[in-house]
PDB file of C-alpha atoms in Angstrom:
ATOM      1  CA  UNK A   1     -26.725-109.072 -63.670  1.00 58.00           C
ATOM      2  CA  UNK A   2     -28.811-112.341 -64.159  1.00 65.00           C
ATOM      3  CA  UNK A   3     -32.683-112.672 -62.945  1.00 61.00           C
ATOM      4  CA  UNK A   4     -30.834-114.847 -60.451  1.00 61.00           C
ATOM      5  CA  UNK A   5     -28.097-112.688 -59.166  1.00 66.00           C
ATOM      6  CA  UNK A   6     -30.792-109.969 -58.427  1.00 66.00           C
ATOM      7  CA  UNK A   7     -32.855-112.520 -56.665  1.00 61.00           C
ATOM      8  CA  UNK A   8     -29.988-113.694 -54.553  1.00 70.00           C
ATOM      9  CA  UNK A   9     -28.910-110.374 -53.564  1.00 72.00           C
ATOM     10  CA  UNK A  10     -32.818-109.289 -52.749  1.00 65.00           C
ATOM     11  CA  UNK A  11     -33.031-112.086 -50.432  1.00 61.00           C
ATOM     12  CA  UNK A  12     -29.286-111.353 -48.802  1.00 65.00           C
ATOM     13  CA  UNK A  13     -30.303-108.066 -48.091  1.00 63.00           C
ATOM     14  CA  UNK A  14     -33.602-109.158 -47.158  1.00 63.00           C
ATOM     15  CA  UNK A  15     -31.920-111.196 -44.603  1.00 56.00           C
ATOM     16  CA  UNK A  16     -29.922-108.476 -42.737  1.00 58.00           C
ATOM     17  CA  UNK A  17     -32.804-106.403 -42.579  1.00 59.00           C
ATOM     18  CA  UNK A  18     -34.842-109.703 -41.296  1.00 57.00           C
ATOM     19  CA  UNK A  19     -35.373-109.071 -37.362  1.00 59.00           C
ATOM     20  CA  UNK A  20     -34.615-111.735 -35.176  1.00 64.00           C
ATOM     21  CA  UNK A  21     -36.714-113.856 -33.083  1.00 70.00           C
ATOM     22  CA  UNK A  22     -37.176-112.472 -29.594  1.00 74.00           C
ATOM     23  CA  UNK A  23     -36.341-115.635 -27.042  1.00 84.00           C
ATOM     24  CA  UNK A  24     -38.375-115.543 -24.079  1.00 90.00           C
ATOM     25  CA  UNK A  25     -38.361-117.383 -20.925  1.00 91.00           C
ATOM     26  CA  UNK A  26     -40.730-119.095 -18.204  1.00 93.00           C
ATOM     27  CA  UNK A  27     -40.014-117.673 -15.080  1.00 94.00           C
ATOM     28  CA  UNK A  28     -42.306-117.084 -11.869  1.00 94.00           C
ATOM     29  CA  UNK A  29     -42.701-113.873  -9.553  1.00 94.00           C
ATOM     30  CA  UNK A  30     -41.082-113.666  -6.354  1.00 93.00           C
ATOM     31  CA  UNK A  31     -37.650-114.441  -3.999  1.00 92.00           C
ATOM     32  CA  UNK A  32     -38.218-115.376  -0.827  1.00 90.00           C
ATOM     33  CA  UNK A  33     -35.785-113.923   1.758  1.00 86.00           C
ATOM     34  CA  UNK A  34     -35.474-114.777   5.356  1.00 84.00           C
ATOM     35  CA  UNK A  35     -38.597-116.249   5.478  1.00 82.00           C
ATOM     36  CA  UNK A  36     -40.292-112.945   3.683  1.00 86.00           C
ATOM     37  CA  UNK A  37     -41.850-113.295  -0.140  1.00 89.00           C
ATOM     38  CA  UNK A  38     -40.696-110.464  -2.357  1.00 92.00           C
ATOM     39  CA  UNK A  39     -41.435-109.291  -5.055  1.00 92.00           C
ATOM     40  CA  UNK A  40     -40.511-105.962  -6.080  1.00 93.00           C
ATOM     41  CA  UNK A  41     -36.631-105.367  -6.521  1.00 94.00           C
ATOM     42  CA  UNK A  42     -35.962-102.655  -3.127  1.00 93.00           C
ATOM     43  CA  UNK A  43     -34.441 -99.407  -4.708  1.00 93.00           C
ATOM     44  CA  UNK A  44     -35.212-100.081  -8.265  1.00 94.00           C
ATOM     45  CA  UNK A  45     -38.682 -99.145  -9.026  1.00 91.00           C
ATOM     46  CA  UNK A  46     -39.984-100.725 -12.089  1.00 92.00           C
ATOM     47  CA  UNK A  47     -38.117-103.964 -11.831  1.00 95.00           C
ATOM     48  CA  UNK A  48     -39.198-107.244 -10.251  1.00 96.00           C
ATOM     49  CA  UNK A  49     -37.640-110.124  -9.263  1.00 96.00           C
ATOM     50  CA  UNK A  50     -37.793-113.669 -11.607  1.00 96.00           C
ATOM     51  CA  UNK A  51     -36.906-117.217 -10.794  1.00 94.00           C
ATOM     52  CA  UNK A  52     -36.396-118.710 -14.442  1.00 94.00           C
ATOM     53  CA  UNK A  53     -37.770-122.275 -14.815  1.00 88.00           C
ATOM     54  CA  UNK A  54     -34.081-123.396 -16.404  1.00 80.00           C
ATOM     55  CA  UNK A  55     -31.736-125.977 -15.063  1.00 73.00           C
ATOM     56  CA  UNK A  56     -30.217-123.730 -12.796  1.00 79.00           C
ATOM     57  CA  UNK A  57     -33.248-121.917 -11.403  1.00 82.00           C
ATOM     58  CA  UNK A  58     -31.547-118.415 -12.144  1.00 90.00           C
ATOM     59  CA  UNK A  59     -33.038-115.186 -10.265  1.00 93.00           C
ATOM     60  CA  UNK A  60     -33.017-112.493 -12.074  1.00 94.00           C
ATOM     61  CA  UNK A  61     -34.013-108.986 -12.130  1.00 96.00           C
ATOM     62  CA  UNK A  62     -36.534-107.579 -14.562  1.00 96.00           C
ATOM     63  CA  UNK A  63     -38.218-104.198 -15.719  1.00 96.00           C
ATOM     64  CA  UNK A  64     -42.282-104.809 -15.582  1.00 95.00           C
ATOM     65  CA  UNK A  65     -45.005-102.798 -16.897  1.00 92.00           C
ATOM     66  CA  UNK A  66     -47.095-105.591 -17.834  1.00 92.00           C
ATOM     67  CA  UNK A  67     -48.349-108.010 -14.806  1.00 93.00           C
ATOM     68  CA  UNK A  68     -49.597-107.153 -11.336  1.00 90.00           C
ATOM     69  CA  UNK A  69     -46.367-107.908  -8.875  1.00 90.00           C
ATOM     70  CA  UNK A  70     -47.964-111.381  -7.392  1.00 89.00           C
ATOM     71  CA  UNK A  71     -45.638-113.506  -5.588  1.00 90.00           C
ATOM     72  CA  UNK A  72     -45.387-117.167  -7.349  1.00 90.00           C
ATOM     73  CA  UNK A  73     -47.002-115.341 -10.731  1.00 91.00           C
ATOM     74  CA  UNK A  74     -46.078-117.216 -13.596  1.00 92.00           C
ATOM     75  CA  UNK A  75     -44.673-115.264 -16.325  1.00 94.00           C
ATOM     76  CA  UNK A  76     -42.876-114.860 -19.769  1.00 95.00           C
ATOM     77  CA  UNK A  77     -39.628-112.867 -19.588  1.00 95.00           C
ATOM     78  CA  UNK A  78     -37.466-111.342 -22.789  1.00 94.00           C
ATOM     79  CA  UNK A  79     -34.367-109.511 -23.577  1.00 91.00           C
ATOM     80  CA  UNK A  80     -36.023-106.185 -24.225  1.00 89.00           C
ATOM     81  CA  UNK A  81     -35.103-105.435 -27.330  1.00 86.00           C
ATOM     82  CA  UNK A  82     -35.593-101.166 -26.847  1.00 85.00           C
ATOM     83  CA  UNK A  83     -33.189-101.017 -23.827  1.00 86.00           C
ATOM     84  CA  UNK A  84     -30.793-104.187 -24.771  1.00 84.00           C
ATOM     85  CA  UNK A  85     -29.156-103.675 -20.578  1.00 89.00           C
ATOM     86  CA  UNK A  86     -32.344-105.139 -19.017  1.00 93.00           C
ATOM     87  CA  UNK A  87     -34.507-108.165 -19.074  1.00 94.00           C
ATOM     88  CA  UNK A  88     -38.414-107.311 -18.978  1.00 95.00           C
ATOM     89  CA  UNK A  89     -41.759-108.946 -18.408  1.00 95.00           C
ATOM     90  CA  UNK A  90     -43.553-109.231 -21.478  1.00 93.00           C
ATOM     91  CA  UNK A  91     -46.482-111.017 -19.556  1.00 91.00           C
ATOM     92  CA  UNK A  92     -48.360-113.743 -18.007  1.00 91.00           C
ATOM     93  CA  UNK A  93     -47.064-117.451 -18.892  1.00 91.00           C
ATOM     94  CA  UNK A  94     -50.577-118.694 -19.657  1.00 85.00           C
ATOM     95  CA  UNK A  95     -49.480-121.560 -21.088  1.00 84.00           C
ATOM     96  CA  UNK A  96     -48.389-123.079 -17.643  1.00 82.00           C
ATOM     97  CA  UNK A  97     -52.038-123.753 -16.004  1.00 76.00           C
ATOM     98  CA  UNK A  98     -54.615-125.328 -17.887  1.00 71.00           C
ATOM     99  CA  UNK A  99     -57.186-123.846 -15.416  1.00 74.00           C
ATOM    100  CA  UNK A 100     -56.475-120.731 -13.583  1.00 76.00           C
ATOM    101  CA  UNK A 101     -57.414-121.267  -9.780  1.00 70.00           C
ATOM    102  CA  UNK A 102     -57.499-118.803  -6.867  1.00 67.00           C
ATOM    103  CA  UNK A 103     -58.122-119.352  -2.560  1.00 63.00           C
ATOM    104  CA  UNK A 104     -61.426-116.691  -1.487  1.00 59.00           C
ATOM    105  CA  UNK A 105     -61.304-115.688   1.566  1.00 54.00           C
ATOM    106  CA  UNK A 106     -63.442-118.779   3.007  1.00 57.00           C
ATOM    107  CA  UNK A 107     -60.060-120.977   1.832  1.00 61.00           C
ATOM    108  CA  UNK A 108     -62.227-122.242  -0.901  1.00 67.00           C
ATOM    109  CA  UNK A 109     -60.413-123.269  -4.414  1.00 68.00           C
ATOM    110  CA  UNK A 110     -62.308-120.627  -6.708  1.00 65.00           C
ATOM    111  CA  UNK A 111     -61.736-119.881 -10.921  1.00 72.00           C
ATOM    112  CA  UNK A 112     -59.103-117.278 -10.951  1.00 74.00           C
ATOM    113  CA  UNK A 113     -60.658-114.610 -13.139  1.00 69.00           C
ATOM    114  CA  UNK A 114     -57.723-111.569 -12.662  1.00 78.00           C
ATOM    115  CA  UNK A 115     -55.924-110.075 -15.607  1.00 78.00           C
ATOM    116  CA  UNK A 116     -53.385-109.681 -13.569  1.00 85.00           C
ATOM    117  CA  UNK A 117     -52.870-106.070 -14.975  1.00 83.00           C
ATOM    118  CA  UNK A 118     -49.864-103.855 -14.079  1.00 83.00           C
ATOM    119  CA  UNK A 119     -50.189-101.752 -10.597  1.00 79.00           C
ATOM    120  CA  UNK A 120     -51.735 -98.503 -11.679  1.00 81.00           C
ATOM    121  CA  UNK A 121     -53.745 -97.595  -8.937  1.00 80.00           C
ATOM    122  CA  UNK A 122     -53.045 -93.968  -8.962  1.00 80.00           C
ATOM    123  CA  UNK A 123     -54.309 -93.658 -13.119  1.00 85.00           C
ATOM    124  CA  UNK A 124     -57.726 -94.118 -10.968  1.00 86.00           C
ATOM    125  CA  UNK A 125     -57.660 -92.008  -7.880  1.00 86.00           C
ATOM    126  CA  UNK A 126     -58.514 -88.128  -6.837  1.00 82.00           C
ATOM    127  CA  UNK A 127     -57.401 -86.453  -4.454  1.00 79.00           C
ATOM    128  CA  UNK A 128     -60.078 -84.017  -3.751  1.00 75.00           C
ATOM    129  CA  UNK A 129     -57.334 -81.747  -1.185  1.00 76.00           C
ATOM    130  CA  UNK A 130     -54.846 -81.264  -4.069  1.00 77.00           C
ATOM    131  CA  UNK A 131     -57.337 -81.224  -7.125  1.00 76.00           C
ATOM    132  CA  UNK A 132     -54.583 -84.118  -8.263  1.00 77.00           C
ATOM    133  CA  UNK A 133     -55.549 -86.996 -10.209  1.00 78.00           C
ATOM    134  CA  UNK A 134     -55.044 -89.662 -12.652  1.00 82.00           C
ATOM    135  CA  UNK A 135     -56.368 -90.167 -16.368  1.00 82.00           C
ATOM    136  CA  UNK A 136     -58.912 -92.619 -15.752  1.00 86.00           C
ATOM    137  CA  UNK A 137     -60.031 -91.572 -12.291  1.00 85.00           C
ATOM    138  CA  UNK A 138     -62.800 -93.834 -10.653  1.00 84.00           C
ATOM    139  CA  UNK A 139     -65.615 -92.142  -9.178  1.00 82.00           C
ATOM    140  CA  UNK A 140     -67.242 -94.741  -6.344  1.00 79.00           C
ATOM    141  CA  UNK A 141     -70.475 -94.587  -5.175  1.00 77.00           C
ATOM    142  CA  UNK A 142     -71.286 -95.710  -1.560  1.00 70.00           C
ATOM    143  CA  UNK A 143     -73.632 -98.584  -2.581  1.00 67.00           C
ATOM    144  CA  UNK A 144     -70.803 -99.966  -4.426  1.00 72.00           C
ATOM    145  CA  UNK A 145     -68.378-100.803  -1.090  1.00 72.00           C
ATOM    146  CA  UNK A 146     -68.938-104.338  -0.108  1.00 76.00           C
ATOM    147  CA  UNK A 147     -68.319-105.314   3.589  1.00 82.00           C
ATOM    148  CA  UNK A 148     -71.789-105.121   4.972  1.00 86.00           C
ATOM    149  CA  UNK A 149     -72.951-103.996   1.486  1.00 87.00           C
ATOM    150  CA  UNK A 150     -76.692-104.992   1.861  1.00 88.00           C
ATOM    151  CA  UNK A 151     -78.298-106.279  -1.756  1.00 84.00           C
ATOM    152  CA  UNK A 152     -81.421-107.907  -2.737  1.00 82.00           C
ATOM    153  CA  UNK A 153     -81.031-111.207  -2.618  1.00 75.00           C
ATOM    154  CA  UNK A 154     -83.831-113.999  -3.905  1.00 63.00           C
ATOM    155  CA  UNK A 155     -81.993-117.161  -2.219  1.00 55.00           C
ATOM    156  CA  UNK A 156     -83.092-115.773   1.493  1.00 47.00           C
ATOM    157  CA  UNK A 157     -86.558-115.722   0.310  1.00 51.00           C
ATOM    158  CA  UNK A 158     -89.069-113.434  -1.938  1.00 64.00           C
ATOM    159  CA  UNK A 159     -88.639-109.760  -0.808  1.00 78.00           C
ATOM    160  CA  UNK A 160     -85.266-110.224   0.848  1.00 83.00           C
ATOM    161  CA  UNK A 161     -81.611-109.117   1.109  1.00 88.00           C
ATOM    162  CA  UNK A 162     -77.945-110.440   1.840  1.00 88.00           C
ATOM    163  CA  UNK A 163     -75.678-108.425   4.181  1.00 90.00           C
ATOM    164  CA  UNK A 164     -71.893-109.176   3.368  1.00 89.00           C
ATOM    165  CA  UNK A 165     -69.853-110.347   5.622  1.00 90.00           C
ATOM    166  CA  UNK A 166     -67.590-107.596   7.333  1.00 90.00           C
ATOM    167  CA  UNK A 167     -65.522-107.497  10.515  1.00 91.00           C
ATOM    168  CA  UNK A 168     -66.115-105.009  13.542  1.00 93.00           C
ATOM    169  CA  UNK A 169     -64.711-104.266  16.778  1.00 95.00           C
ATOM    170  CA  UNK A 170     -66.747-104.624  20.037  1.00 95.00           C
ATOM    171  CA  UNK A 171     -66.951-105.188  23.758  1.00 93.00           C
ATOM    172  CA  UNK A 172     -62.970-105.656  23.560  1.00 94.00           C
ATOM    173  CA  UNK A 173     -62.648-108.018  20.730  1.00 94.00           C
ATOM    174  CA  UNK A 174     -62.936-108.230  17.197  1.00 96.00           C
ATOM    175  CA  UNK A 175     -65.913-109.883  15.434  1.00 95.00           C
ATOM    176  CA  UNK A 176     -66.897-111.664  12.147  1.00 93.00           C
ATOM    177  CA  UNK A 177     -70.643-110.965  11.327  1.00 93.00           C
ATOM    178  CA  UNK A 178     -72.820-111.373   8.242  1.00 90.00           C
ATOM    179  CA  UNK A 179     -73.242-113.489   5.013  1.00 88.00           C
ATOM    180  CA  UNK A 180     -76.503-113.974   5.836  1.00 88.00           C
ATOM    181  CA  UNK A 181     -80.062-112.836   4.756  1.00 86.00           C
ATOM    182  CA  UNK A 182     -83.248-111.001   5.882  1.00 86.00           C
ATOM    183  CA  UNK A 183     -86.573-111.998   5.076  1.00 76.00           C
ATOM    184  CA  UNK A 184     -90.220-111.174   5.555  1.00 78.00           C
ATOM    185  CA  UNK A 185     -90.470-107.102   4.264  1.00 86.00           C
ATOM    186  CA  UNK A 186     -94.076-108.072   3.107  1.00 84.00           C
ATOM    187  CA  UNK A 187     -95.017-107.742   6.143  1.00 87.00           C
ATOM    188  CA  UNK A 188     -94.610-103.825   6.096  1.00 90.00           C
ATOM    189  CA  UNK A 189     -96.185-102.922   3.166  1.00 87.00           C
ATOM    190  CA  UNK A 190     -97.372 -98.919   3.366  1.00 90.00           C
ATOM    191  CA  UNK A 191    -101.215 -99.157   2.863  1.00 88.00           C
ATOM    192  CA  UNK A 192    -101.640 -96.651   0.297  1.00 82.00           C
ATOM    193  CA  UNK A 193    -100.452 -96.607  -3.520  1.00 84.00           C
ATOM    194  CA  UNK A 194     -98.954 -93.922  -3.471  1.00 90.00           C
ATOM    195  CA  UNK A 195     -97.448 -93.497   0.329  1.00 92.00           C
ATOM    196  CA  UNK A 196     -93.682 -94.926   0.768  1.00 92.00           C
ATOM    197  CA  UNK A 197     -92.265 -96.192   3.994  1.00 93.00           C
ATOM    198  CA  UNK A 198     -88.429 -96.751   5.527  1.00 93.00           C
ATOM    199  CA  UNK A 199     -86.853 -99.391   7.235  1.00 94.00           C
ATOM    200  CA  UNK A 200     -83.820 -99.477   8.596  1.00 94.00           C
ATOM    201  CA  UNK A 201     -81.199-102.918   8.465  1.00 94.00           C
ATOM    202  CA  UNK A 202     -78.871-102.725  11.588  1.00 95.00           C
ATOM    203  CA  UNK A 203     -76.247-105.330  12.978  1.00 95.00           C
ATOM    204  CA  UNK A 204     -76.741-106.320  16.922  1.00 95.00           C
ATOM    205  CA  UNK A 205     -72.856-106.198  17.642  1.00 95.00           C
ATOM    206  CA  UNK A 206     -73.859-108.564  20.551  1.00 95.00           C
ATOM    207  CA  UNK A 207     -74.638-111.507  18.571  1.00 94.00           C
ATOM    208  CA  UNK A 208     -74.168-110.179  15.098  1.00 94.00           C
ATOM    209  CA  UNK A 209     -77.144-110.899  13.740  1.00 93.00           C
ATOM    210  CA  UNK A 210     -78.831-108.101  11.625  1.00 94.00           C
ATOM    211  CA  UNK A 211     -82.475-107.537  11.745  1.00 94.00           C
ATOM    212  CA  UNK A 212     -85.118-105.075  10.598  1.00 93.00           C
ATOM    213  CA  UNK A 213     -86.075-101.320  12.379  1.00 94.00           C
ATOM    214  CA  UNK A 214     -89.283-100.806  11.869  1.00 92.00           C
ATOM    215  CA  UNK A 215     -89.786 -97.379  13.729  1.00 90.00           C
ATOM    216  CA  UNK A 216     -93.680 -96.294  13.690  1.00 88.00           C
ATOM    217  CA  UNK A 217     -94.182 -97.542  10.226  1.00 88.00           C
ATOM    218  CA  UNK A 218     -94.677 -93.593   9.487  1.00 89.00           C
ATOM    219  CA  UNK A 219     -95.692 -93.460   5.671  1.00 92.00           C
ATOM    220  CA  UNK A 220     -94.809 -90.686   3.569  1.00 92.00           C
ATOM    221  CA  UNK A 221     -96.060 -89.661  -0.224  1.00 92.00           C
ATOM    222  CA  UNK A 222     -93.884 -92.001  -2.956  1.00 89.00           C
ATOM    223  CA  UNK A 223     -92.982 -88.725  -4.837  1.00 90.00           C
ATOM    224  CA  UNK A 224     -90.167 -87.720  -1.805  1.00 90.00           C
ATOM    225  CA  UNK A 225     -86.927 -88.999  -3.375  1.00 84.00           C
ATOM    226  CA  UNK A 226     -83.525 -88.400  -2.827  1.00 84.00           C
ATOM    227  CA  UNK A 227     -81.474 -89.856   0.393  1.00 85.00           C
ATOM    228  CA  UNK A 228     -81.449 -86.326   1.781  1.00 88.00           C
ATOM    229  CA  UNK A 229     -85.413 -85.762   1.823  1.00 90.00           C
ATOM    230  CA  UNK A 230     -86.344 -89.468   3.105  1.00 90.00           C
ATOM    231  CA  UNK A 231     -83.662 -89.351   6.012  1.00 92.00           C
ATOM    232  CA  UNK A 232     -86.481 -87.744   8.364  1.00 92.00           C
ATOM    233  CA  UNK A 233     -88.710 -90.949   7.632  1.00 93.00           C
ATOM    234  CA  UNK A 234     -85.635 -93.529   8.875  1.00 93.00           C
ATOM    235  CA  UNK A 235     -86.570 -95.668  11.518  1.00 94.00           C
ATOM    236  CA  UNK A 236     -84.199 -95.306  14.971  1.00 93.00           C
ATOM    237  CA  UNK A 237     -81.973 -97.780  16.125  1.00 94.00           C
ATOM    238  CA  UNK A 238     -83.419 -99.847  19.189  1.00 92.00           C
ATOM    239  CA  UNK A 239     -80.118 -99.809  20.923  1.00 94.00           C
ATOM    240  CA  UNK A 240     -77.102 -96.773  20.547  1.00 93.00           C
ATOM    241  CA  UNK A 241     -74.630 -99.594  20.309  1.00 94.00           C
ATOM    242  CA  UNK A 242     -76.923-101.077  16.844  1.00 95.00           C
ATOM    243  CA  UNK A 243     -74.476-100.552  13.652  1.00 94.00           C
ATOM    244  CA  UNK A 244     -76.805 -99.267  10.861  1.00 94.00           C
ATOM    245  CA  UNK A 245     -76.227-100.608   7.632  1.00 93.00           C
ATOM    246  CA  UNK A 246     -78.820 -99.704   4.833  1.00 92.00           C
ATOM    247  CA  UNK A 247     -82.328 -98.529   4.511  1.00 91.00           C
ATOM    248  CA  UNK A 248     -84.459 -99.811   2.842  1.00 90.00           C
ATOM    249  CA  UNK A 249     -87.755 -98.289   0.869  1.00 90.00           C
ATOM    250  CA  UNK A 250     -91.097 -99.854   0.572  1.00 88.00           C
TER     251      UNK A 250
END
């Protein structure tokens, strides 16, 4: 056999063992059925529904492990090549936007920022009843839940916070209160170095304004630490109705 015949035949057989190019597809999240978006195919877990940017529009069904189910999403689909029955997700087309944009809550246009990962919300939760839990589980602190989370904040001026806004039910109806700030904690200073002294943010449900409890001003020594040993030292609430919402230590 000639340098060239061995060549040729390297290459042939390189060839069949040459895998082929996987075609994928633009497609976007979502069906919308008597006047309901969906999503998520009902009685198939795993699989999603796909409206392929072709000529025809086609719906199809596909398996998904790799994007968040967001209605109007726009992702890449394939023939997956493991389980040739099924199409599958094999992730976010972003090659359609050249800027990713999102609505806030206010309504206002925001940078979308999401990865737009798979659901996996139960790789991150405990239940503490069971002793059953994910992987990855999440342990949350109470300082890190935002409605009416209440953070220092220099834009309400020096020695301030910001309350988040939250919603609350009262007098009959439901209310929208905070994204606002509190000011002026100079004012109660403890007059020794080394005394400490509590004040207490609350919400007036009647207007929704928060504001500061300032109790007696008692002082205490700065070396009592812990939210267990400074609770005796919180200021009351001037009316029963008053939602508390942080305390703060001077």
């Amino acid at each position: 056999m000639t340098g060239k015949q061995r060549y040729q035949q390297a290459a042939n057989a390189r060839a069949e063992r040459k895998e082929d190019r996987v075609q994928t597809f633009s497609g976007t999240l979502g069906i919308t059925t008597n006047a309901e978006n969906q999503v998520e195919v009902p009685g198939r877990p795993g699989f999603v529904w796909v409206q392929l940017r072709n000529q025809l529009n086609e719906t199809i069904q596909a398996f998904n492990e790799s994007v968040s189910p967001v209605f109007g999403l726009p992702v890449l689909v394939e023939w997956d090549k493991d389980s040739p029955i099924r199409y599958k997700v094999r992730g976010r087309d972003i090659g359609r936007y050249t800027v990713w944009v999102t609505t806030n809550a206010a309504g206002d246009t925001v940078s979308d920022t999401s990865a737009y990962l798979p659901a996996h919300g139960a790789s991150h939760s405990f239940n503490k009843l069971t002793g059953v839990g994910g992987g990855d589980i999440v342990w949350v602190y109470s300082d890190q839940f935002m409605p009416w989370a209440v953070t220092p904040s220099g834009s309400a001026g020096s020695l301030s916070v910001s309350v988040q806004p939250s919603a609350y039910y009262y007098d009959n109806q439901f209310r929208w209160a905070g994204g606002t700030g509190i000011a002026g904690f100079e004012n109660y200073y403890p007059t020794g170095s080394s005394n400490a002294r509590m004040l207490l943010i609350y919400l007036d449900p009647d207007t929704g304004n928060p504001y500061i409890a300032t109790g007696t001003l008692t002082e205490f020594a700065n070396t009592i630490t812990g939210t267990q040993q400074i609770m005796p030292y919180m200021p009351s609430l001037i009316e029963e109705t008053d939602i508390p919402l942080a305390g703060v230590r001077l």
